[in-house]
mmCIF file of C-alpha atoms in Angstrom:
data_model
loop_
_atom_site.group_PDB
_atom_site.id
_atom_site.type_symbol
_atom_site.label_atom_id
_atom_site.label_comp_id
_atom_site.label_asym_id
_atom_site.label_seq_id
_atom_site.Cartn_x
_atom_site.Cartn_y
_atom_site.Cartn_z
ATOM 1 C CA UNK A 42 0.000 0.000 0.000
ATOM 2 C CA UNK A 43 1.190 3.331 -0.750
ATOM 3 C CA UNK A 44 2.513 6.008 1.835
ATOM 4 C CA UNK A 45 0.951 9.006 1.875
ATOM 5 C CA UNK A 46 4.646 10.686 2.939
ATOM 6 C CA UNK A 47 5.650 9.751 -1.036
ATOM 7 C CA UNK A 48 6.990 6.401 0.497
ATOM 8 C CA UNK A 49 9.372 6.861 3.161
ATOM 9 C CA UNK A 50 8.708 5.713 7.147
ATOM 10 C CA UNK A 51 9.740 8.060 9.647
ATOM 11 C CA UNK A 52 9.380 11.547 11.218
ATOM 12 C CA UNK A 53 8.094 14.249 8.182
ATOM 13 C CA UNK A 54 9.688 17.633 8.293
ATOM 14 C CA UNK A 55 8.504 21.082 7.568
ATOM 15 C CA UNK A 56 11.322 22.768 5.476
ATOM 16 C CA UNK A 57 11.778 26.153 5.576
ATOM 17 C CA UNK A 58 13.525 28.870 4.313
ATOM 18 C CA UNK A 59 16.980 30.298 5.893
ATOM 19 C CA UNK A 60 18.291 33.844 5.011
ATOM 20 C CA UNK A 61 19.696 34.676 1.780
ATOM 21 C CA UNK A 62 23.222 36.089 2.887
ATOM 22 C CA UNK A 63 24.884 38.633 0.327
ATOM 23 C CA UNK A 64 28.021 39.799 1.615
ATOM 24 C CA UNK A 65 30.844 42.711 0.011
ATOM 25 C CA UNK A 66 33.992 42.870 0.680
ATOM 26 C CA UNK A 67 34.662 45.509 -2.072
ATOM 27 C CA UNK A 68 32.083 47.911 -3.841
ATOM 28 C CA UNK A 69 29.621 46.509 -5.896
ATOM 29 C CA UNK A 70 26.007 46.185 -6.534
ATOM 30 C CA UNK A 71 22.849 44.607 -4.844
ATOM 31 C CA UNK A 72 20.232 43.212 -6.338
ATOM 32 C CA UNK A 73 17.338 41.450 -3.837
ATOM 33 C CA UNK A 74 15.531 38.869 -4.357
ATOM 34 C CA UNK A 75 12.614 41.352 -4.963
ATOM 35 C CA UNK A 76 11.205 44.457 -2.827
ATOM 36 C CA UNK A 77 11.023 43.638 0.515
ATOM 37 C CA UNK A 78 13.020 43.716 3.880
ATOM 38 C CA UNK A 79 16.418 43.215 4.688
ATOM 39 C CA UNK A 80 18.696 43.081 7.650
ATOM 40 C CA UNK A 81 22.258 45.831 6.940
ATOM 41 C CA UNK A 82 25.118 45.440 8.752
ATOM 42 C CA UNK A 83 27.740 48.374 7.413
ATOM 43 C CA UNK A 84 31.536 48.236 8.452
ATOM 44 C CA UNK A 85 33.410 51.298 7.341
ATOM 45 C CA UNK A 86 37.497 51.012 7.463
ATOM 46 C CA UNK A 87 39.828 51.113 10.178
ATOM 47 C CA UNK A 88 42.539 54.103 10.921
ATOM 48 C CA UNK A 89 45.720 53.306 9.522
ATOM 49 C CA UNK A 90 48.291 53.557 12.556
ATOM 50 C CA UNK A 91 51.092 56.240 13.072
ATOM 51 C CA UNK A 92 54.963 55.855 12.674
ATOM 52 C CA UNK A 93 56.787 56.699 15.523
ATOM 53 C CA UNK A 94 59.538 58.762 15.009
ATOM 54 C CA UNK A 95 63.290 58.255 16.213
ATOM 55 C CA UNK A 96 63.760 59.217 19.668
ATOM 56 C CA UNK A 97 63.004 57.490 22.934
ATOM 57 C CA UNK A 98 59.095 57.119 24.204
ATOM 58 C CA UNK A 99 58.121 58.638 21.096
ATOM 59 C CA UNK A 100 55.549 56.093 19.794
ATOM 60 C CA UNK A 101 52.283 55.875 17.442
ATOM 61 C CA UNK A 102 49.010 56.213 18.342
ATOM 62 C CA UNK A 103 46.680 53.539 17.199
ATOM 63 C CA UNK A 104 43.927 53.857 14.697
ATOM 64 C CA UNK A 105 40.771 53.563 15.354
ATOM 65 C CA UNK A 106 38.725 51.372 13.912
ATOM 66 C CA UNK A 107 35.783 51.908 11.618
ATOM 67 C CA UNK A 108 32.325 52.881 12.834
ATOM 68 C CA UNK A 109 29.218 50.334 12.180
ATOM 69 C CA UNK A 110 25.655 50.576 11.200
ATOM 70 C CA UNK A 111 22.936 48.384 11.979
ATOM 71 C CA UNK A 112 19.410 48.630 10.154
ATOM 72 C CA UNK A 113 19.584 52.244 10.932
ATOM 73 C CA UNK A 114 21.932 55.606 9.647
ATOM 74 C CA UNK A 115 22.940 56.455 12.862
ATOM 75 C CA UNK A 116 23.574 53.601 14.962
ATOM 76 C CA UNK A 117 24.306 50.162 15.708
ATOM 77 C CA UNK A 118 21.733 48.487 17.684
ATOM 78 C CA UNK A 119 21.150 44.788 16.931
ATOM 79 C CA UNK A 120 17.136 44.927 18.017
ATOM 80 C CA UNK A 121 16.630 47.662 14.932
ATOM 81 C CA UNK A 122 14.113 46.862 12.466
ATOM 82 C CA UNK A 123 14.926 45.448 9.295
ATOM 83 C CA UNK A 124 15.448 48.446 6.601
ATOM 84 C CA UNK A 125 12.928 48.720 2.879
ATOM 85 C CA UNK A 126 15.415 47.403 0.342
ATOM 86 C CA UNK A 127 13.973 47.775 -3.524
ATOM 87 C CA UNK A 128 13.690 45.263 -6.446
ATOM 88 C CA UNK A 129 16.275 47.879 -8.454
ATOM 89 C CA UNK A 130 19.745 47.791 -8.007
ATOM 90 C CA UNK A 131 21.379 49.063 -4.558
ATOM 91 C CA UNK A 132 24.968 50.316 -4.970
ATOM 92 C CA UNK A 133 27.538 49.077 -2.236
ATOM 93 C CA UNK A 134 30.734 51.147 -1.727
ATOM 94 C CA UNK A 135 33.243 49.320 0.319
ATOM 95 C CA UNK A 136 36.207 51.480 1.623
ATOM 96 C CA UNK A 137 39.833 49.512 1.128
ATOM 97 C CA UNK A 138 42.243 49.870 4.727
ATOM 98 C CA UNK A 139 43.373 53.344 5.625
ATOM 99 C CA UNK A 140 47.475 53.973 4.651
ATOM 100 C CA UNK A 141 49.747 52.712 7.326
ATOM 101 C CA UNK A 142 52.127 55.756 8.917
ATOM 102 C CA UNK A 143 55.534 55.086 7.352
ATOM 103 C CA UNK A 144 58.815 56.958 7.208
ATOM 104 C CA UNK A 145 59.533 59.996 4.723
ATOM 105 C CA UNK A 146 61.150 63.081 3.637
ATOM 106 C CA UNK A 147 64.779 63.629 3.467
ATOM 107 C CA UNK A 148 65.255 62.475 7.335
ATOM 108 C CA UNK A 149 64.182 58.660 6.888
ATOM 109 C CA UNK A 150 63.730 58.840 10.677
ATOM 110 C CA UNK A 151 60.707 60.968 10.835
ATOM 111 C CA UNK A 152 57.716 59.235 10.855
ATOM 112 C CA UNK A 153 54.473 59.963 9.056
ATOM 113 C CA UNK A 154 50.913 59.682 10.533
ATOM 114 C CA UNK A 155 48.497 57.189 9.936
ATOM 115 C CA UNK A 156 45.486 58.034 7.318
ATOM 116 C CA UNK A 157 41.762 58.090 8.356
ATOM 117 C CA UNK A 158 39.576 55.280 7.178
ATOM 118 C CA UNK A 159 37.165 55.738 4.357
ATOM 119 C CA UNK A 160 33.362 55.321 5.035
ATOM 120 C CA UNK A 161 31.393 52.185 3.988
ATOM 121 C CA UNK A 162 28.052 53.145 1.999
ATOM 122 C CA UNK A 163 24.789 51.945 1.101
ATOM 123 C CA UNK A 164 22.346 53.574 -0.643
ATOM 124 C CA UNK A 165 18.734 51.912 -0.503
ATOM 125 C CA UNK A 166 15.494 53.281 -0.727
ATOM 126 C CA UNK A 167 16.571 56.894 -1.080
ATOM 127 C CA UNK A 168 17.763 56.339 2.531
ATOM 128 C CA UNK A 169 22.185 56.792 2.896
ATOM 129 C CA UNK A 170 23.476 54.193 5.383
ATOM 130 C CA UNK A 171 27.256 55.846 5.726
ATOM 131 C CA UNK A 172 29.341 54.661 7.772
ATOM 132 C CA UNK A 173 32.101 56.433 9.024
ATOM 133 C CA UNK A 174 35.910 55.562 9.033
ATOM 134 C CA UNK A 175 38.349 55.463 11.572
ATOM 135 C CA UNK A 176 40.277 58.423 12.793
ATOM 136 C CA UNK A 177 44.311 57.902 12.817
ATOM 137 C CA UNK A 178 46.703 58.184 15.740
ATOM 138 C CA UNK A 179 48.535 60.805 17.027
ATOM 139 C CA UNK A 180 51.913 61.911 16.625
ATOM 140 C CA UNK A 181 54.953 63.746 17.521
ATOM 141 C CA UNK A 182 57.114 64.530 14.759
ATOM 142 C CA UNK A 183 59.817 68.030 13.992
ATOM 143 C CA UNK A 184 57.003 69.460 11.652
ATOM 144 C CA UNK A 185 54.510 69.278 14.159
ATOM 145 C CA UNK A 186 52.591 67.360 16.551
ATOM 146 C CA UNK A 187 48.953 66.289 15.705
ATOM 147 C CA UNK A 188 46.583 64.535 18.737
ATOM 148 C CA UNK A 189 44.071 61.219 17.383
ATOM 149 C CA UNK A 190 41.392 62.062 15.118
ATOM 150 C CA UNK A 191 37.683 61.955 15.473
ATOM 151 C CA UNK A 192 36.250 58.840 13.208
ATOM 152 C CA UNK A 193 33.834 56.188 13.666
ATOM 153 C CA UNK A 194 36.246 55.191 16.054
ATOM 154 C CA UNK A 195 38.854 57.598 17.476
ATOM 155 C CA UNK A 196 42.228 57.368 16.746
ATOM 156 C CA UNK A 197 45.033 56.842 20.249
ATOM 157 C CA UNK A 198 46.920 59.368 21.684
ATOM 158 C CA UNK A 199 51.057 59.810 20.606
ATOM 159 C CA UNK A 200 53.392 58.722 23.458
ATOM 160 C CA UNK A 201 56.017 62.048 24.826
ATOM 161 C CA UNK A 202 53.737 64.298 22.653
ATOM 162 C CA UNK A 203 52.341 67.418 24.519
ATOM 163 C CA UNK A 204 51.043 68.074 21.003
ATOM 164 C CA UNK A 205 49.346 64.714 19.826
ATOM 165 C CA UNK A 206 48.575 63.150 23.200
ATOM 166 C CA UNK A 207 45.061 63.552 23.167
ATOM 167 C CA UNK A 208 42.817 60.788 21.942
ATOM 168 C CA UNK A 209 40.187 61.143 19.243
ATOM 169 C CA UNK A 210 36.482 60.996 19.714
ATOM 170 C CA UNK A 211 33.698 58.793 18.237
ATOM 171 C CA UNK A 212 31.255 60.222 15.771
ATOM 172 C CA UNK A 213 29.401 63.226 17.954
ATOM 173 C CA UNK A 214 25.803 62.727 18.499
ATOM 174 C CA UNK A 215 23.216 62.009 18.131
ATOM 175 C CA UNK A 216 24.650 58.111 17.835
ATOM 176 C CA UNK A 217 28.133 57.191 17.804
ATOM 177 C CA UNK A 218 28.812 54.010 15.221
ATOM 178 C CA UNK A 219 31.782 53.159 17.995
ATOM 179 C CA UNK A 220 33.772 54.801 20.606
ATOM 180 C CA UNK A 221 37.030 57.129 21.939
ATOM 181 C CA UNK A 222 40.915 56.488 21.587
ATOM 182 C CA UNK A 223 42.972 56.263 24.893
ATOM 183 C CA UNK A 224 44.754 59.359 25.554
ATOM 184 C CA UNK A 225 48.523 58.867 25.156
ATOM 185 C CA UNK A 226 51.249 60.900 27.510
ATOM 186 C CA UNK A 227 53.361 63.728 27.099
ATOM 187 C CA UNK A 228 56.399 61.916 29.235
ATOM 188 C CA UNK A 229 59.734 60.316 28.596
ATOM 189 C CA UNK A 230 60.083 57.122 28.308
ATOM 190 C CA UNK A 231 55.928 56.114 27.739
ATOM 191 C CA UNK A 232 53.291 54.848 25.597
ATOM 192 C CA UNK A 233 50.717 55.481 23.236
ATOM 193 C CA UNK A 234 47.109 55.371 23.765
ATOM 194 C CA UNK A 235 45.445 52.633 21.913
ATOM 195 C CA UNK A 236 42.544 53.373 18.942
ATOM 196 C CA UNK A 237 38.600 52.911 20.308
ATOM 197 C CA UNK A 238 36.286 50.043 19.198
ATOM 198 C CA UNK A 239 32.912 49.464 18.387
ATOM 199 C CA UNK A 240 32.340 48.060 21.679
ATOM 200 C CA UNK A 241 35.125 49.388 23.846
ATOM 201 C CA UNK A 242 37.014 52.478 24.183
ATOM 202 C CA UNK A 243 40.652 52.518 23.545
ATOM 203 C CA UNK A 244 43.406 52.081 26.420
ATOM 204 C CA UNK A 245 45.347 55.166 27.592
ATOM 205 C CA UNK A 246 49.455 55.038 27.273
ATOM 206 C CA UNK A 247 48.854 54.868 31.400
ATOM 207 C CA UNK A 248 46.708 51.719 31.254
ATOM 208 C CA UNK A 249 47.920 49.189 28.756
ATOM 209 C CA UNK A 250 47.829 50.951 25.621
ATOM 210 C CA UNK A 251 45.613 47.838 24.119
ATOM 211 C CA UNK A 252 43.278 48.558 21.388
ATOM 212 C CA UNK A 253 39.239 48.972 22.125
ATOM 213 C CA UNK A 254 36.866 45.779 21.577
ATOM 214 C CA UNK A 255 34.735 44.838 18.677
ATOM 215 C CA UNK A 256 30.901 44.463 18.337
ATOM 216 C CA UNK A 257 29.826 40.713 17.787
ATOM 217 C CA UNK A 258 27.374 39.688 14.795
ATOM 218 C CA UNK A 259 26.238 36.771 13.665
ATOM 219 C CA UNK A 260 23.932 38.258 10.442
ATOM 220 C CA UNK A 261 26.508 35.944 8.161
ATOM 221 C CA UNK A 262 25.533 32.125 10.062
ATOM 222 C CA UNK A 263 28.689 32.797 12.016
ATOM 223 C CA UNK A 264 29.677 34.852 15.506
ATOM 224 C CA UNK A 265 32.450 37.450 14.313
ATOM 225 C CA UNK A 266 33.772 40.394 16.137
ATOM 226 C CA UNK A 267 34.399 43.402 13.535
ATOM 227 C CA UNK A 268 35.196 47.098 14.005
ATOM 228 C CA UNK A 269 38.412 46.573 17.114
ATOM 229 C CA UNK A 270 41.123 48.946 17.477
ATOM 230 C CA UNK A 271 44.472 49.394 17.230
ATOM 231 C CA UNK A 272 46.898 48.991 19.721
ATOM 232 C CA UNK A 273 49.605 52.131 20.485
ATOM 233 C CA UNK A 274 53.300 51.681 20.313
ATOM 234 C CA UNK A 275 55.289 51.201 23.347
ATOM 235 C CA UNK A 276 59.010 51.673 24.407
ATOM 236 C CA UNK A 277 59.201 48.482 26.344
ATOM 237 C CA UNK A 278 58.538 44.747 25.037
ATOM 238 C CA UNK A 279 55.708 42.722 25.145
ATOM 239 C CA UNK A 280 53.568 44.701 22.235
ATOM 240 C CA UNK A 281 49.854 45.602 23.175
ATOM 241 C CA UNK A 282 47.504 43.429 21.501
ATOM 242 C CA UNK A 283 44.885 44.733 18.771
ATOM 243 C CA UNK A 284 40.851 44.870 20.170
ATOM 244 C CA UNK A 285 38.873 41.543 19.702
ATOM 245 C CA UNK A 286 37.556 42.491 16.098
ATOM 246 C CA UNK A 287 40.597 42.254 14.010
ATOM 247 C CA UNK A 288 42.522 45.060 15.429
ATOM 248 C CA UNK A 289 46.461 45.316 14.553
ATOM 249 C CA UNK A 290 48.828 45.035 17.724
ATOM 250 C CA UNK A 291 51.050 47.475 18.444
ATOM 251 C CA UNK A 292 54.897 47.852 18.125
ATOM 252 C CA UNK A 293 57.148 48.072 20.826
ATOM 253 C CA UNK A 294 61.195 48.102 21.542
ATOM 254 C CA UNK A 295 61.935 49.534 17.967
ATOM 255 C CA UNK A 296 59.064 47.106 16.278
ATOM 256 C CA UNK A 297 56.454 48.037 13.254
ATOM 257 C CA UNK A 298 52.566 48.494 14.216
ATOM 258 C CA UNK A 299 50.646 45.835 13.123
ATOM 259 C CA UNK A 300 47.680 45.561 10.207
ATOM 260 C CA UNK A 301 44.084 45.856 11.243
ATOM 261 C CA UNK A 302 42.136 42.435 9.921
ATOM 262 C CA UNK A 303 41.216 42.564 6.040
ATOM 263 C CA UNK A 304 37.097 43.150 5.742
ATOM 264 C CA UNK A 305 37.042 43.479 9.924
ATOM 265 C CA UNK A 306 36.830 47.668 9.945
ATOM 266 C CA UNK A 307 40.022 46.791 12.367
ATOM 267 C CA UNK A 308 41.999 49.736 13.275
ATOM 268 C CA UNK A 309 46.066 49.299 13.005
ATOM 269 C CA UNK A 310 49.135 49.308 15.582
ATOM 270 C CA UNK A 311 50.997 52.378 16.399
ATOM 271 C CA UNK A 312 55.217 51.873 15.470
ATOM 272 C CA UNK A 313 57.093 51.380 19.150
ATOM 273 C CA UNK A 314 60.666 52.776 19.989
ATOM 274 C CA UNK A 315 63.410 52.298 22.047
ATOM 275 C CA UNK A 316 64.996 53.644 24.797
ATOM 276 C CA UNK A 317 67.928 54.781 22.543
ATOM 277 C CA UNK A 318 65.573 55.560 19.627
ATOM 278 C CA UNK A 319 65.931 53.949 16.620
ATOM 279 C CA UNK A 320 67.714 54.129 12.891
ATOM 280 C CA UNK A 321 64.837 55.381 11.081
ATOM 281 C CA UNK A 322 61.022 55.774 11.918
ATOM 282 C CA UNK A 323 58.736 52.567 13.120
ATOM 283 C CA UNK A 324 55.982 52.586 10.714
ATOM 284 C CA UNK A 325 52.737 51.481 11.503
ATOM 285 C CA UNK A 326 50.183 49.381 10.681
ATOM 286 C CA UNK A 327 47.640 49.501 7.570
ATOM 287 C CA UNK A 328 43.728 50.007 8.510
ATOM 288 C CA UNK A 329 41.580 47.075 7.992
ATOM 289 C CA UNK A 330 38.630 47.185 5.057
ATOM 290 C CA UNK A 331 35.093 47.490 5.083
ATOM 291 C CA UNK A 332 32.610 45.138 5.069
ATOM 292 C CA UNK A 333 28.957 45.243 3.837
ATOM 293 C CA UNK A 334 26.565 42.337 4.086
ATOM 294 C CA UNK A 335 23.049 41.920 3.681
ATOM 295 C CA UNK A 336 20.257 39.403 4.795
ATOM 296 C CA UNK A 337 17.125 38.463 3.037
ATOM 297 C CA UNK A 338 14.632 36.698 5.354
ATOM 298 C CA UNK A 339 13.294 33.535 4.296
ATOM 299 C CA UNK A 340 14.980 33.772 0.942
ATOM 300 C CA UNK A 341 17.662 31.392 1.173
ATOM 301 C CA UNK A 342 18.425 28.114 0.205
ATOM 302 C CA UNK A 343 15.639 25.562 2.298
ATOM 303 C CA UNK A 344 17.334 23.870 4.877
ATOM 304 C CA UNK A 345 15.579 21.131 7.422
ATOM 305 C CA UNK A 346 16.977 18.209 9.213
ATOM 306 C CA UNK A 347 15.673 14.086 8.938
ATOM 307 C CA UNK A 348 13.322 12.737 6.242
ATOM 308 C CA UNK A 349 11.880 14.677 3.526
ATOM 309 C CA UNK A 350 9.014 13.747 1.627
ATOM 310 C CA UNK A 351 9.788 12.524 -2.441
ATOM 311 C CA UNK A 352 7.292 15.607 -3.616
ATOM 312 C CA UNK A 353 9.210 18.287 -1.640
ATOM 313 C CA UNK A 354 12.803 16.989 -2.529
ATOM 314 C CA UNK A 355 11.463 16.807 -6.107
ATOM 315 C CA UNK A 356 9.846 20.484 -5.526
ATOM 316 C CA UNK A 357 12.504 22.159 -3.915
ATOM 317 C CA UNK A 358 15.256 20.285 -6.403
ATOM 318 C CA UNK A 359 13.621 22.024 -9.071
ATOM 319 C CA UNK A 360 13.382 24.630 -7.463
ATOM 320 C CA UNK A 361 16.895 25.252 -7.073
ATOM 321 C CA UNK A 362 16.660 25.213 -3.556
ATOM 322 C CA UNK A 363 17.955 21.964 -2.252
ATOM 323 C CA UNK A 364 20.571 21.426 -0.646
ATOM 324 C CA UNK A 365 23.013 18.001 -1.473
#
């Protein structure tokens, strides 16, 4: 006798539809499934971090990383509402890493700041999701001293840099996509302040010059931390670590800053020194990129665990929706 279940014995599952996950790690173009909803998660690009230049407990201020939108052009908050996304074509800028702080000029022991990040945008709906990127470092070089810059992030405060030892700020109100640098020192012998997070500030020069936290997500199937900062430079061995979130450690005892994570929004390391100073200028680390993803609910490939009915497998098969 035939089985009403197209033949097979055991439990019968529903299937249903997961999220469609389309995901940019460089500029492109969008195109949903059809008008509709969509969760946005924009990741703009991390600070690239700051040289330090040659002379004792002069070190680089880490970038910050870059700022992140959720559902929403001003902030981040994982209960927002899904945004309108259109059946016509949504263009998707991705920013690449901000430029590392290297040496130049005639003196190859001057250093050269970090570079901001570059925002992450989305355009959908006649509604501009921008994310903002990372402010760089400070500094202390001969042709002036410059303090961390505001970004979706702040940038770290330069170590022995009356000029540059303040830390920048997060985007001002009325939402910040992340948070502050640590404030770096204007002493001998001391460290820089480490770039802010999207979950976490940045460490001051006096703390432990460690790089702010990353945000968690898990709009791609997976948890991943984006958006951490960079750590600042120090004088003295063991480096500062980067924030959770694919920020790039810091240098220390004459060492380079590290990169921020590719496609994390991770800020880079600040260049360390030495006691003595050092040949030439400790360059930093290079800002990480953007990221851009997007997820259609319900539009994804149908997923469901134990036995399947013949129709549906057949149906969903042809379909293109199953899953071998």
């Amino acid at each position: 006798m035939a089985l009403s279940n197209g033949g097979i014995i055991g439990v019968e599952n529903t299937p249903e539809n997961g999220d469609k996950i389309t995901s940019f790690t460089s500029s492109g173009t969008f195109t949903a499934v059809g008008a509709g909803t969509a969760n946005l998660l924009v990741i703009a690009v991390g600070a690239g971090g700051t040289a330090s230049p040659n002379g004792p407990g002069q070190c680089g201020g880490g970038g910050g990383a870059g700022g992140i939108l959720y559902n929403s052009t001003t902030t981040r908050s994982p209960g927002n509402s899904a945004i309108p996304i259109p059946a016509s074509p949504v263009p998707v800028t991705v920013g690449a890493g901000g430029g590392a702080g290297t040496a130049h000029g005639p003196d190859p022991a001057e250093g050269r700041g970090g570079a901001n990040g570059t925002p992450s945008i989305v355009v959908a709906s006649s509604v501009t999701y921008d994310a903002l990127g990372g402010g760089a470092g400070g500094h202390n070089f001969s042709g002036g001293a410059g303090h961390g810059q505001n970004g979706g992030c702040g940038g770290g405060g330069a170590g022995k840099a009356p000029g540059g030892m303040n830390a920048g700020g997060a985007r001002p109100g009325p939402a910040n996509h992340g948070n502050d640098g640590g404030a770096g020192s204007n002493s001998s012998g001391t460290n820089a302040g480490g770039g802010g997070g999207a979950n976490t500030s940045g460490h001051t020069a006096a703390d432990t010059s460690v790089g702010g936290g990353g945000f968690p997500w898990t709009i791609t199937g997976s948890n991943v931390s984006y958006s951490g900062g960079g750590a600042g430079g120090k004088q003295d061995a063991p480096s500062a670590a980067g924030g959770y979130g694919g920020g790039g450690p810091g240098g220390s005892n004459n060492g380079a800053g590290g990169a921020g994570g590719a496609n994390t929004g991770g800020g880079a390391g600040g260049g360390g020194t030495g006691p003595s100073g050092s040949p030439a200028a400790n360059a930093g680390g290079a800002g990480g990129s953007g990221f851009v993803v997007f997820a259609e609910a319900d539009q994804g490939t149908t997923v469901a665990s134990g036995v399947w009915n013949m129709h549906d497998q057949y149906t969903y098969k042809v379909a293109g929706l199953w899953n071998e």
